[in-house]
Each structure stands twice: as structure tokens, then as C-alpha cells.
Amino acid sequence: MVVKTMMIILFIANISMKILILFHVVSIPNVASFSITTGLSHFATRSSTHFLVPASRRSCTANTHPMNFSHTSSTTRILHKSQTSKRVLTLIYLSSSRIKAVKDRDEEQRVHQNRPYRSKRRQPPDSRTATRWVIESIEKVLEEEDQYSSSISSASSAGSAVNARNNNSNKEDRSLLLNILYQIPKVRSKEEAQKLEHELMNMGVEDKFSFAVQERVLKVASMAGFVQASLKMLDFMLGLSTPKTSQGEEGENLDVHVHIPSYMAYISVLNRLRKWNRVDLMRDLLEKLSNACRIKGQKLHIVALNTYLAALCDEHQITSSKGRERRALACDEFMDEAISLLEKGVATERYCLAHPDVMSFNTVLNAVAISRNETLMEHVMHLMQDQGIEPDTVTYNAMLKAAPTADAKISILDKILNAPELVPDRYTIEMVLVPLVQMGRIDTVMSMLQRLCSFDQPQYSLQNAFSTFLLALVKDGEIDAARAIFDRFLLSPSLEQSDSTSTFGFARLATEERHGSQIDFSPVKPITRHFNALLEGYRMLNDPYKSARLITTSSISPREHACNLFDHMKAMNVSPDCFTLTLFMSMQNNREEITETWNDIMEVSDFRLEPPAFHSLITAYGKVGDASSACYVLNKMIEVGRLSRTSNSWCVLLSALSKASSLSCRDIINCNSCSGTGLKIDMANLNDKPFHGKDLVDIVNGCTYPQAAKIILDLMTSSPSRGYDEIVPRPNSQAYCLVASSLSHTDGVGPDFAISMFNNATANGRRVDGRYLNAIIRCYGENITAAVDAWKNVFRPTVLNTFTEDIDRSSSNFPKSRVYKNLVASYHGLIYVAGRAYRPDVALRLVYAMTKEGVEPTEAALNTYNSGARERREDAEKVKLHGQYENLLAIECTKYDSKDERRQTDQRIRIIL
């Protein structure tokens, strides 16, 4: 009976083996996955003994050595009569995995055919999650190996020696390994990471676990940045090192093996080395892998080539201020190596890498495009054509990035549009959007945007794309075009559109036909960034200095456009953020509008009020001359505990006082009846009357704007001795400069006070720069004589002695030095005082002194004199020949420039000597 049973089992085994051979299960190449639910598919990739036995326990026999087994011998070993029952169980596992195995075989064949790899696996949200997933797979593999070993042991008692070797990875080793790995995602310091790497290296993973576990541990180590541990495990797999337990008494190797890990494992190491800019280690690793591939008759994955090319291109783009010429030479060498690897057969011959694909060329082309090297661009394109690789959209995007003119970009775009297999992506549209709008090709813009929206892609991807489009248009001043795209692709159809939308041919939302088919798409859901991009454009239109170069066809003011956008935000349930608030504050024209706009935004917003929001409010009040409300807001910041940790908040208030002083320096601060009292700031008070029973408003009430600035400076300088240094920080150089700027708008604070404030700054260790000297000198008002004396005796020696730069004033580096910049700012302050004093003769002497000191006077000096002249008193006494002096001053400060359009009508004479 037993004999019949055994004969039946052998018959079933033979039939099963034929089925397996028919499906090529035993001839499947390297399969990375190891899952019991798929029948241990990786077990079929190697001999039944070699793959699961730890490396240190393998014997150097023809049946187990990876260099000396074939798929046929593997089949013979599976059916060995001495282990019949155990092999039958193995066949059952293999039979259940034939569908998975066939899929893995087809995937491997497709990879070796250099087709683009598209993973169907879910993508982890972050690196820590990705690391944890790999660790969980290691734990699952260990459980499956233990389960398999147990099943083999129960099926046959004759193979006890083999089972003992397979069970070498005992529970203690597995528990220790998993304990180390699960601590990796929790690392928070460099010291903890180094400790874990040391423990992992000392554990001897390569000596105790199978290659399936080692590959995954290798990936975890590389993802965590354990480069030494990763390279050590790779060296062992490639046969370049052996653990101590694999050596005899004399140190000879008892087991020499060559195992090429899965491409995901060694590419993870390459990615880590690329992140650390270690091209030298990447090159060494590729040489080791290539040697192993020559032994095994394999090739490295195409992603390895692309990763190495990307690392070379990264090094090419690195620039350094020190040793720039040497760095530039090294970067050229990196680019030369990258281009050489693109030549036919070079990558395969040098590193056993797969032949370059279109992504390889795109990587190099993108780096060449950034460097704007047209010669290299043409050379790489010729290599691409010679190897018969068709360019894709990414290739043309690199060409667009390198295109020098708008016409060149349009020409490249036309090539994309004329190729049926190519479709412009978001990066293509971003680079050609402005040129298309400027050339009036609105239909092309509409067609590309509609096609982009018709693709099946995540909503956030489209939102980010349109955010980029709007910012690009606003940056180049095409605000009407940006608003038109917003109205047609983002705005709800039920809401009112801008009057400028119809100007760009977007009067109706129609679908464009291309290649005989209609393009259907759904509108993109707008987010806060879209509204902020348009608000930035309207802020530029509202700025008198920036709006001169901007053109709009709208008859509505920028502020009205901003209010309409705010209504649309509320209608579409889009919450404003802090940047939205800042943009609205910058567009208000009076104190009532500022208070009303703030309250409207607070009703619909839910963001946390941080210092930048209050800073925008203080700046807005200062711009319209309401210093009382500005002081009230800072006092509110103190009460609710929202001051910045640095002196930034106090400097913002001092800047508002300086702007308000320039408008009216005699107004009195009254915080009790200002517009700021109507602000809605629903926050609990934390600091009540911190200044010895007083608030900030109690201290500055009744003072003029310049006096308030001086009082705040006194608070900042004396805060440590008075016990409120946590609220009022020590003044920095900017604080001194802003206070001096506020005082410069008065009729003059006197030479003694200017000198004392200057000495106060230097005594507090504040470095004196040109801006502060300019503001201090302006404090002299119309007293040009005192200003010049102070410059000669105090300020100029300080400028020359503060910086120890030893630069020849006749050299080309002198204009780049800080001494030069400080001298220019100081002389401009003196010329401003000369303008207020109606002394063009002194201003002319100052210009001559600038030239003698190696500082070239420019048109900025003339503008500074005119700025001071606008501040002079109407009854100021004129100097004799003031008109002639002013004409000479204009001649000395104005240099002829053939490109200056203002000089085209000037009459020129030829002087022949």
C-alpha cells in the first residue's frame, strides 16, 4: 500500500513538473518579490538550496554554487528521489505561483528590452512611510521563510542537515534585526543614526539571512543614509568580501559567490550617493556592479544609467564663489563624461549599462539647456538622431528652456503641435505662454489649456499648473491675459467675469477641434494661490512706479478688481491666507479702507494671525500717514503676544513712523481715537501694561511722529535695565537708520544730537553702514556747513576705518567693495542737505570730491540734489550764480550713453584737435 502511494505521488510530481516547465516557471529570471500568497515565486529563481540558506552555511558544490547551476539542474534537484516528499511540497508551492511567475517573467523581459518602467505600486506619501513599508516587507519575508522551513521539516525528516542550515536565522537574530530596522524611521538626530548604522554593521546581516532579506535591508539602509553599511552589504553580494564565519583557519574563503541584487536595491544606493554628491563613490559602485554583470552575463538596469547621468549633470551645475575657475573646469569634465556615456556602446562597454534611452538624453539636455550651451545642445541632439531615438515632449521642453528668443520658442512649439504623437505638457505651456500671448496666438493658448484639462490627472496637479501659468503671466505684466485664463478655466460660470476677458478672445468657452475630435474638459477648482497671483498683478497695477510698464485694457481700477476677486473667493468658498491679507493691505488708499478690508477678511478667514499679518497692517497705516493706528496695532501685538522673536516688529513700526513723517512731521499721535480702534482682533490679552503700568499707546500719545520714533529708540536701548527686554529687543542697525530717517524730515535736530545718536550706535556695537550715515547726515536739515564739518571730522574717518579692506581705489574691484558703497551713500546724504540749503556750489564741490576719492558721480547724485531741493523752504536764500552751478552739476553727474533714449535729441558737436 505504501509503495502504491509513493508511486502515485511520483506520477503526480512528474505531471506537475511538466506543467511547470510548460509555463517556464523554473526558468524565470531574478524575481524580486517573495510572498507566500503567490507561492514563494522567488524560490523558483534559484536552486532550492542556495537561495534560502545563509551565505556562510553554503557548501561549494556544483549543486549549490550560483556560478555552476542551470535551470535544468535546478529541476533535477527539485525531483531528487532522496527528498521526494519535500520536493512534492515544493511543487505545490510552485504550482500555485505560476500565474504570478509568468507575469514576473514578462515584466523582466520588458525591462531588458529598455522599455520605460512604470510601477503600478502605490506611492508612499513620504520617505519615512516608504522606509516603513520596506521594513514590513522584510518582516513578512522572514515569516514566510520560517513557515516554509517548518513545512519542509515536517514533510521530511531525512533532510535534517539542510533544515538546520535553513533555520540558521533564528528568532533572536530576526528579532534583533527588526528591532534595529523599526528604529530607523524614528531617528531624530545624527548621533542616533550613526548608532543604528554601527549596530546594523556589527550584526552581520550578510552572514545570517538570505539574499531576499539582504536586498531589502540594503534598500532600507540606503534610504536611511547608511552608506557604509549599504556598500558593505553590496560588496558581500558581489563577492568582494566574505563574513568571518565563511573563512577557514588560515583565512581562505570557503564560499565565493557573485549575486547581483535586484535593480531597486542598488539603484536606491545610487540615489543616496547622488543626493550626497558623491559621484566618485557612484563610479566605483558601477565598476563593481559591471564586473559582476560580466561574470553573470547580465546588464545593469537603465535607471542606473539615468541616475548616474543625473548625478554628473548635478555636479556640472554646481557653482562656487571660491575657486570658481577650478570648479568650472571640473564641471566641464563631468559634462564630458555624461555626453560620452550617451555615445553608442560606451555605457555598455564601460559599465555594462543598458543602452541610453530617451530619458537618458533628456537628462543631459536639461543640464545643457540650463548652461545655455548651444554647441553641446546640437551635439547631443545629433547623438540622439544617430541612435534612432525619437524626441518626446521632455526633449522639446529642454530645447525651449535653451531657446534664446520668443520666436525660437514659438518655432519649437510648432514642431510639437505638428507631431501627432506629441502633446504639450504643463512645462511646455509655461515656457511658451507669454510669447504666445504677446504674439496674439490666443487660439493656440486656448487649445493647449483645454487639452491639458482633458487629461486624466489629479486635481492638485492641474491646480499647481494653473498657479504657475498665472504667476508667469503676472510676472511679465500680462495681467489681463492672466485674468482671462482665470475667468475661463477656474471661475465658476455663474460669477461675473472681468471686462478685460473679452479682449483676449475668451468671450465664450468653446471646445477646439484637433485631429477630428472635440476636446472636452472640466473646470479646475480654484485655490487661494490662484487668487493671490491675480492680486499680485493688481497690486503692481496699483503701484505708480511699477504700473508705468504695464498695459491694461480694463476700465476698472485695480482696487475694484481686487474687491471683485474677494467677492468671488467668498462665493466659491476659497479661504484667504496671510499672503492674501498682505496683498489687500498694500492696495488701500486711506485709513478707513484699511480697517474695513481687514474686518471683511477676518470674517471669512480661519488662518492664525502671525506677525507678518500685523506687519502688513502697520505698513499700510504708515503709508497713508496714520501713525496713530500703526502704534495702536503694535500695542495690540504686545497685548496678544504676537511680536516676532527678533526686532522685526519694532522696525516695521519705525518704518511706518518714517513714512508718516515724510508726509507730515508735525501731526500728533492720538491712539485713543484712531481708525485702528475699529479693528476686529479677537484674541486674548496676555500682556497688560508691561511698561511699568503703561501701554505703548500711553507712552507715545501726544508726541509727533519723529518724537515717537526717538522715544521707541530710547525704549529699545534701555530695555534691559528697565526689565522688559523680552518685549522690547535691543536696537539693530536698521532701527537706528529708521529713526534717523524719521528725524531727517524735521527742520533739523541739531549737530549735537546727530553726533550723539551716531556715537550711541557705535557704542552698542552696531556696524555703521552707508544707509545709516545717509540718514544721519540728512538729520542736519539745511545746515550744510555743520554736515560737511561732521563728515570731515567724524563720519568719513569712521567709514574708512570700519572696514579693513585693502583695495586699490584705482582697481576694478573697488566699486564692488563695501567702502565704496558706504562712501556713495554718505556723499548722497551731503548732496541732499546741499539741495535743501539751496547751495548748488557746495553740491558741485562734493561731486569733485567724489571723483577725487575714486567714486564716480552718477545721475543718482543729481536726483538726490533735486529731492533735497523739493524739501527746501520757499524763502530760502539763493547763492549767486545758482543756475550756472546747477547746470554744471547736471553735466558732471550725467554721462553720455548712446543707448539712453533721453539723449537722442541732444545736440552734439565734434571737437577736432
Tab-separated table of C-alpha atoms in Angstrom, residues 859 894-906 908:
chain	number	residue	atom	x	y	z
A	859	GLU	CA	22.648	110.534	-12.175
A	894	THR	CA	25.197	112.909	-16.356
A	895	LYS	CA	27.312	110.684	-18.553
A	896	TYR	CA	26.534	110.347	-22.238
A	897	ASP	CA	25.111	106.984	-23.190
A	898	SER	CA	24.287	106.187	-26.791
A	899	LYS	CA	21.588	103.751	-25.628
A	900	ASP	CA	19.809	106.353	-23.496
A	901	GLU	CA	16.718	107.421	-25.444
A	902	ARG	CA	16.548	110.680	-23.482
A	903	ARG	CA	19.816	111.759	-25.104
A	904	GLN	CA	18.735	111.139	-28.681
A	905	THR	CA	17.631	114.760	-29.184
A	906	ASP	CA	20.734	116.296	-27.594
A	908	ARG	CA	26.354	117.066	-30.382
